[in-house]
Amino acid sequence: MLSVILPSYNEEKMILIAADTISRILSAEKIEYELVFVDDGSKDTTWDKIQEANQKDPNVVGVHFSRNFGKEAAMFAGLEKASGDCCVVMDCDLQHPPEKLVEMYRLWEQGFEVVEGIKEDRGEESGFHKFAANSFYSLMSKAIGMDMGSSSDFKLLDRKVVDTLNAMSERNVFFRALSFWVGFKKASVTYCVQERTEGESKWSTKSLIKYAITNIGSFSSAPLHVITILGIVMLITAIVFGVISLVQKLTGQAVAGFTTVILLSLFSSSVIMISLGIIGYYLARVYEEIKGRPRYIVSKTVGEKK
């Protein structure tokens, strides 16, 4: 059975459309399925629509969070709730084309355990947002060691991969990177990002920046190494100015360099504050992990398999 996991936040207009569209495609291909909608603490009638979809189709399963915990938590909640032999994570706004589910499933039948959805294009975006996305994905790719530019959350995972991810106890998770990190036999399908038929995108440039910072911190220690680089830069700067000062002293040209002192003081203070900020960020992540709080809290479910 194929489990399709659909994180949903304020998607009241898309729930029934997504359920009907995906059900029709999979039924036509005679693929046994379940649709796992995870309501990430929506403020609209998303949960009511999920319940309505369950009444129309018993293959629809719904999970409702007590509040908004974020897309990463919603995806992992779906993976834990799914009972299929393989699972696909996709957006319920159908920007991930549902027709590709069949292609992914056929590759899984051939023995592939992770089938990646690779973007051919990013769809319609503003120039600034596209620039920001390319910049942040490039930064994230270098930090975590994988190509984030064309990768997406749209992917199929075999049951053994799902069980491996579910066994990871860390609270701050990054699905896209973890599903790459675990390995297993991989294949890929390409797709073009579709335009939304209803509603508005929940992703903004601000959301992208927060997403980049959060996930780099949860999956990579690269920012900590920046402190070492800054320390080396400071050391080289100190040596250069030290040599210049010594030469001026020996040649009797030493002049009170008030401006130089101020600039050096500002530069060194900035480096120290940046370094403390990076260290503090990682300490905060460690603190969150040590507390051991759950990734999410489920308040309601519907259509659970017995």
mmCIF file of C-alpha atoms in Angstrom, residues 32-268:
data_model
loop_
_atom_site.group_PDB
_atom_site.id
_atom_site.type_symbol
_atom_site.label_atom_id
_atom_site.label_comp_id
_atom_site.label_asym_id
_atom_site.label_seq_id
_atom_site.Cartn_x
_atom_site.Cartn_y
_atom_site.Cartn_z
ATOM 1 C CA GLU A 32 -3.903 0.606 -2.976
ATOM 2 C CA TYR A 33 -3.475 3.819 -1.004
ATOM 3 C CA GLU A 34 -4.175 5.936 2.051
ATOM 4 C CA LEU A 35 -4.049 9.719 2.267
ATOM 5 C CA VAL A 36 -2.630 11.047 5.538
ATOM 6 C CA PHE A 37 -3.526 14.715 5.999
ATOM 7 C CA VAL A 38 -1.686 16.387 8.891
ATOM 8 C CA ASP A 39 -3.345 19.601 10.024
ATOM 9 C CA ASP A 40 -0.531 21.715 11.432
ATOM 10 C CA GLY A 41 -2.686 23.756 13.808
ATOM 11 C CA SER A 42 -4.602 25.574 11.064
ATOM 12 C CA LYS A 43 -6.674 28.634 11.945
ATOM 13 C CA ASP A 44 -9.302 28.049 9.276
ATOM 14 C CA THR A 45 -11.610 25.068 8.584
ATOM 15 C CA THR A 46 -8.855 22.767 7.325
ATOM 16 C CA TRP A 47 -9.658 20.130 9.977
ATOM 17 C CA ASP A 48 -13.354 20.181 9.102
ATOM 18 C CA LYS A 49 -12.474 19.611 5.451
ATOM 19 C CA ILE A 50 -10.221 16.687 6.387
ATOM 20 C CA GLN A 51 -13.096 15.115 8.318
ATOM 21 C CA GLU A 52 -15.379 15.683 5.335
ATOM 22 C CA ALA A 53 -12.826 14.031 3.048
ATOM 23 C CA ASN A 54 -12.714 11.037 5.408
ATOM 24 C CA GLN A 55 -16.496 10.684 5.215
ATOM 25 C CA LYS A 56 -16.303 10.613 1.424
ATOM 26 C CA ASP A 57 -13.280 8.304 1.263
ATOM 27 C CA PRO A 58 -12.404 5.916 4.137
ATOM 28 C CA ASN A 59 -8.823 5.819 2.829
ATOM 29 C CA VAL A 60 -8.342 9.360 4.165
ATOM 30 C CA VAL A 61 -6.604 9.585 7.551
ATOM 31 C CA GLY A 62 -6.420 12.849 9.471
ATOM 32 C CA VAL A 63 -4.104 14.095 12.215
ATOM 33 C CA HIS A 64 -4.736 17.420 13.964
ATOM 34 C CA PHE A 65 -2.022 19.204 15.977
ATOM 35 C CA SER A 66 -2.848 21.094 19.175
ATOM 36 C CA ARG A 67 -1.063 24.129 17.661
ATOM 37 C CA ASN A 68 1.237 25.014 14.783
ATOM 38 C CA PHE A 69 4.501 23.039 15.059
ATOM 39 C CA GLY A 70 5.830 23.586 11.538
ATOM 40 C CA LYS A 71 6.053 21.593 8.336
ATOM 41 C CA GLU A 72 8.963 19.414 9.460
ATOM 42 C CA ALA A 73 6.953 18.191 12.467
ATOM 43 C CA ALA A 74 3.918 17.617 10.240
ATOM 44 C CA MET A 75 5.911 15.486 7.807
ATOM 45 C CA PHE A 76 7.319 13.318 10.578
ATOM 46 C CA ALA A 77 3.888 12.969 12.188
ATOM 47 C CA GLY A 78 2.636 11.693 8.848
ATOM 48 C CA LEU A 79 5.501 9.218 8.587
ATOM 49 C CA GLU A 80 4.735 7.883 12.063
ATOM 50 C CA LYS A 81 1.013 7.593 11.316
ATOM 51 C CA ALA A 82 1.394 6.046 7.838
ATOM 52 C CA SER A 83 0.883 2.294 7.522
ATOM 53 C CA GLY A 84 1.863 1.820 3.873
ATOM 54 C CA ASP A 85 4.712 -0.267 2.476
ATOM 55 C CA CYS A 86 6.031 2.962 1.012
ATOM 56 C CA CYS A 87 5.258 6.622 1.680
ATOM 57 C CA VAL A 88 5.271 9.765 -0.418
ATOM 58 C CA VAL A 89 5.469 13.223 1.146
ATOM 59 C CA MET A 90 3.922 15.968 -0.972
ATOM 60 C CA ASP A 91 2.281 19.376 -0.627
ATOM 61 C CA CYS A 92 -1.509 19.370 -0.476
ATOM 62 C CA ASP A 93 -1.643 22.487 -2.674
ATOM 63 C CA LEU A 94 -0.798 20.125 -5.589
ATOM 64 C CA GLN A 95 2.228 22.157 -6.643
ATOM 65 C CA HIS A 96 3.866 18.754 -6.508
ATOM 66 C CA PRO A 97 2.122 17.142 -9.521
ATOM 67 C CA PRO A 98 0.093 14.130 -8.291
ATOM 68 C CA GLU A 99 0.592 12.358 -11.636
ATOM 69 C CA LYS A 100 4.200 11.751 -10.595
ATOM 70 C CA LEU A 101 3.007 9.528 -7.744
ATOM 71 C CA VAL A 102 2.439 6.700 -10.229
ATOM 72 C CA GLU A 103 5.930 7.089 -11.716
ATOM 73 C CA MET A 104 7.467 7.073 -8.229
ATOM 74 C CA TYR A 105 5.469 4.005 -7.218
ATOM 75 C CA ARG A 106 6.541 2.071 -10.326
ATOM 76 C CA LEU A 107 10.193 2.841 -9.552
ATOM 77 C CA TRP A 108 9.622 1.555 -6.010
ATOM 78 C CA GLU A 109 8.194 -1.658 -7.474
ATOM 79 C CA GLN A 110 11.472 -2.019 -9.372
ATOM 80 C CA GLY A 111 13.372 -2.055 -6.080
ATOM 81 C CA PHE A 112 14.318 1.581 -5.472
ATOM 82 C CA GLU A 113 13.985 2.605 -1.816
ATOM 83 C CA VAL A 114 14.178 6.400 -2.105
ATOM 84 C CA VAL A 115 12.710 8.175 -5.127
ATOM 85 C CA GLU A 116 13.578 11.874 -5.166
ATOM 86 C CA GLY A 117 11.435 14.522 -6.812
ATOM 87 C CA ILE A 118 13.803 16.871 -8.644
ATOM 88 C CA LYS A 119 12.567 20.308 -9.708
ATOM 89 C CA GLU A 120 13.048 21.303 -13.319
ATOM 90 C CA ASP A 121 11.920 24.829 -12.473
ATOM 91 C CA ARG A 122 10.590 26.704 -9.440
ATOM 92 C CA GLY A 123 7.402 27.988 -11.045
ATOM 93 C CA GLU A 124 6.242 31.606 -10.874
ATOM 94 C CA GLU A 125 8.156 33.620 -8.249
ATOM 95 C CA SER A 126 9.189 37.232 -7.837
ATOM 96 C CA GLY A 127 12.718 38.092 -8.894
ATOM 97 C CA PHE A 128 13.780 38.939 -5.341
ATOM 98 C CA HIS A 129 12.289 35.730 -3.900
ATOM 99 C CA LYS A 130 13.978 33.635 -6.593
ATOM 100 C CA PHE A 131 17.315 35.343 -5.873
ATOM 101 C CA ALA A 132 16.863 34.777 -2.127
ATOM 102 C CA ALA A 133 15.906 31.130 -2.694
ATOM 103 C CA ASN A 134 18.922 30.466 -4.918
ATOM 104 C CA SER A 135 21.245 32.188 -2.443
ATOM 105 C CA PHE A 136 19.970 30.326 0.601
ATOM 106 C CA TYR A 137 19.806 26.952 -1.126
ATOM 107 C CA SER A 138 23.378 27.449 -2.333
ATOM 108 C CA LEU A 139 24.463 28.252 1.236
ATOM 109 C CA MET A 140 22.583 25.254 2.620
ATOM 110 C CA SER A 141 24.037 22.948 -0.051
ATOM 111 C CA LYS A 142 27.569 23.874 0.968
ATOM 112 C CA ALA A 143 26.771 23.609 4.675
ATOM 113 C CA ILE A 144 25.126 20.177 4.622
ATOM 114 C CA GLY A 145 26.917 18.595 1.658
ATOM 115 C CA MET A 146 23.966 17.925 -0.647
ATOM 116 C CA ASP A 147 22.328 19.704 -3.576
ATOM 117 C CA MET A 148 19.431 21.663 -2.122
ATOM 118 C CA GLY A 149 18.788 23.743 -5.229
ATOM 119 C CA SER A 150 16.741 21.141 -7.097
ATOM 120 C CA SER A 151 15.882 18.835 -4.203
ATOM 121 C CA SER A 152 12.462 18.980 -2.554
ATOM 122 C CA ASP A 153 10.306 17.384 0.123
ATOM 123 C CA PHE A 154 8.446 15.554 -2.658
ATOM 124 C CA LYS A 155 9.830 12.029 -2.437
ATOM 125 C CA LEU A 156 8.912 8.393 -1.975
ATOM 126 C CA LEU A 157 10.420 6.356 0.868
ATOM 127 C CA ASP A 158 10.363 2.602 1.337
ATOM 128 C CA ARG A 159 9.037 1.282 4.657
ATOM 129 C CA LYS A 160 12.561 0.480 5.898
ATOM 130 C CA VAL A 161 13.604 4.083 5.226
ATOM 131 C CA VAL A 162 10.511 5.385 7.026
ATOM 132 C CA ASP A 163 11.235 3.160 10.032
ATOM 133 C CA THR A 164 14.832 4.409 10.090
ATOM 134 C CA LEU A 165 13.704 8.043 10.131
ATOM 135 C CA ASN A 166 11.047 7.380 12.766
ATOM 136 C CA ALA A 167 13.688 5.780 15.019
ATOM 137 C CA MET A 168 15.691 9.017 15.132
ATOM 138 C CA SER A 169 15.033 10.707 18.470
ATOM 139 C CA GLU A 170 16.342 14.189 17.678
ATOM 140 C CA ARG A 171 13.742 16.939 18.043
ATOM 141 C CA ASN A 172 15.057 19.433 15.491
ATOM 142 C CA VAL A 173 14.757 17.479 12.273
ATOM 143 C CA PHE A 174 15.373 18.385 8.641
ATOM 144 C CA PHE A 175 13.436 15.903 6.502
ATOM 145 C CA ARG A 176 14.984 16.774 3.168
ATOM 146 C CA ALA A 177 18.547 16.348 4.407
ATOM 147 C CA LEU A 178 17.902 13.337 6.667
ATOM 148 C CA SER A 179 16.200 11.382 3.886
ATOM 149 C CA PHE A 180 19.336 12.005 1.801
ATOM 150 C CA TRP A 181 21.734 11.202 4.657
ATOM 151 C CA VAL A 182 20.285 7.764 5.465
ATOM 152 C CA GLY A 183 21.319 6.442 2.071
ATOM 153 C CA PHE A 184 19.547 3.414 0.527
ATOM 154 C CA LYS A 185 19.003 2.728 -3.176
ATOM 155 C CA LYS A 186 17.980 5.943 -4.906
ATOM 156 C CA ALA A 187 16.231 6.992 -8.092
ATOM 157 C CA SER A 188 14.737 10.300 -9.181
ATOM 158 C CA VAL A 189 11.914 11.802 -11.200
ATOM 159 C CA THR A 190 11.780 15.341 -12.527
ATOM 160 C CA TYR A 191 8.802 17.645 -12.291
ATOM 161 C CA CYS A 192 7.753 21.232 -12.881
ATOM 162 C CA VAL A 193 6.263 23.114 -9.944
ATOM 163 C CA GLN A 194 2.565 23.612 -10.652
ATOM 164 C CA GLU A 195 0.598 26.780 -10.048
ATOM 165 C CA ARG A 196 -1.847 26.768 -7.136
ATOM 166 C CA THR A 197 -5.485 26.559 -8.182
ATOM 167 C CA GLU A 198 -6.805 27.806 -4.841
ATOM 168 C CA GLY A 199 -5.442 29.712 -1.840
ATOM 169 C CA GLU A 200 -2.087 31.408 -1.396
ATOM 170 C CA SER A 201 1.407 30.109 -0.800
ATOM 171 C CA LYS A 202 2.523 30.016 2.840
ATOM 172 C CA TRP A 203 6.152 30.558 1.812
ATOM 173 C CA SER A 204 7.578 34.073 1.894
ATOM 174 C CA THR A 205 11.138 35.367 1.723
ATOM 175 C CA LYS A 206 11.041 35.761 5.513
ATOM 176 C CA SER A 207 9.916 32.136 5.877
ATOM 177 C CA LEU A 208 12.742 31.042 3.579
ATOM 178 C CA ILE A 209 15.339 32.853 5.699
ATOM 179 C CA LYS A 210 13.983 31.269 8.883
ATOM 180 C CA TYR A 211 13.881 27.883 7.158
ATOM 181 C CA ALA A 212 17.525 28.197 6.078
ATOM 182 C CA ILE A 213 18.816 29.248 9.506
ATOM 183 C CA THR A 214 16.821 26.595 11.363
ATOM 184 C CA ASN A 215 17.801 23.708 9.124
ATOM 185 C CA ILE A 216 21.466 24.612 8.758
ATOM 186 C CA GLY A 217 21.636 24.729 12.554
ATOM 187 C CA SER A 218 19.831 21.407 12.976
ATOM 188 C CA PHE A 219 21.859 19.470 10.412
ATOM 189 C CA SER A 220 25.285 21.087 10.132
ATOM 190 C CA SER A 221 27.994 22.441 12.413
ATOM 191 C CA ALA A 222 29.416 24.595 9.597
ATOM 192 C CA PRO A 223 28.533 27.934 11.290
ATOM 193 C CA LEU A 224 30.667 26.939 14.269
ATOM 194 C CA HIS A 225 33.659 26.583 11.949
ATOM 195 C CA VAL A 226 33.087 30.171 10.821
ATOM 196 C CA ILE A 227 34.243 31.220 14.296
ATOM 197 C CA THR A 228 37.596 29.533 13.677
ATOM 198 C CA ILE A 229 37.927 31.312 10.330
ATOM 199 C CA LEU A 230 37.106 34.660 11.935
ATOM 200 C CA GLY A 231 39.694 33.953 14.621
ATOM 201 C CA ILE A 232 42.345 33.310 11.953
ATOM 202 C CA VAL A 233 41.394 36.540 10.163
ATOM 203 C CA MET A 234 41.725 38.420 13.453
ATOM 204 C CA LEU A 235 45.131 36.822 14.103
ATOM 205 C CA ILE A 236 46.439 37.778 10.656
ATOM 206 C CA THR A 237 45.103 41.326 11.067
ATOM 207 C CA ALA A 238 46.760 41.637 14.480
ATOM 208 C CA ILE A 239 50.090 40.389 13.132
ATOM 209 C CA VAL A 240 50.024 42.821 10.199
ATOM 210 C CA PHE A 241 49.183 45.833 12.365
ATOM 211 C CA GLY A 242 51.657 44.643 14.995
ATOM 212 C CA VAL A 243 54.501 44.553 12.459
ATOM 213 C CA ILE A 244 53.517 47.997 11.105
ATOM 214 C CA SER A 245 53.454 49.453 14.633
ATOM 215 C CA LEU A 246 56.822 47.882 15.493
ATOM 216 C CA VAL A 247 58.472 49.241 12.325
ATOM 217 C CA GLN A 248 57.066 52.720 12.989
ATOM 218 C CA LYS A 249 58.345 52.548 16.558
ATOM 219 C CA LEU A 250 61.859 51.503 15.528
ATOM 220 C CA THR A 251 62.077 54.169 12.807
ATOM 221 C CA GLY A 252 60.725 56.899 15.063
ATOM 222 C CA GLN A 253 57.597 57.406 12.933
ATOM 223 C CA ALA A 254 55.104 56.244 15.508
ATOM 224 C CA VAL A 255 52.070 58.549 15.568
ATOM 225 C CA ALA A 256 49.007 58.249 17.728
ATOM 226 C CA GLY A 257 46.608 56.243 15.519
ATOM 227 C CA PHE A 258 43.286 56.968 17.114
ATOM 228 C CA THR A 259 41.278 56.001 13.995
ATOM 229 C CA THR A 260 43.171 52.733 13.606
ATOM 230 C CA VAL A 261 42.557 51.826 17.234
ATOM 231 C CA ILE A 262 38.836 52.576 16.930
ATOM 232 C CA LEU A 263 38.501 50.522 13.729
ATOM 233 C CA LEU A 264 40.368 47.586 15.230
ATOM 234 C CA SER A 265 38.238 47.788 18.353
ATOM 235 C CA LEU A 266 34.998 47.828 16.348
ATOM 236 C CA PHE A 267 36.177 44.980 14.128
ATOM 237 C CA SER A 268 37.268 42.766 16.992
#
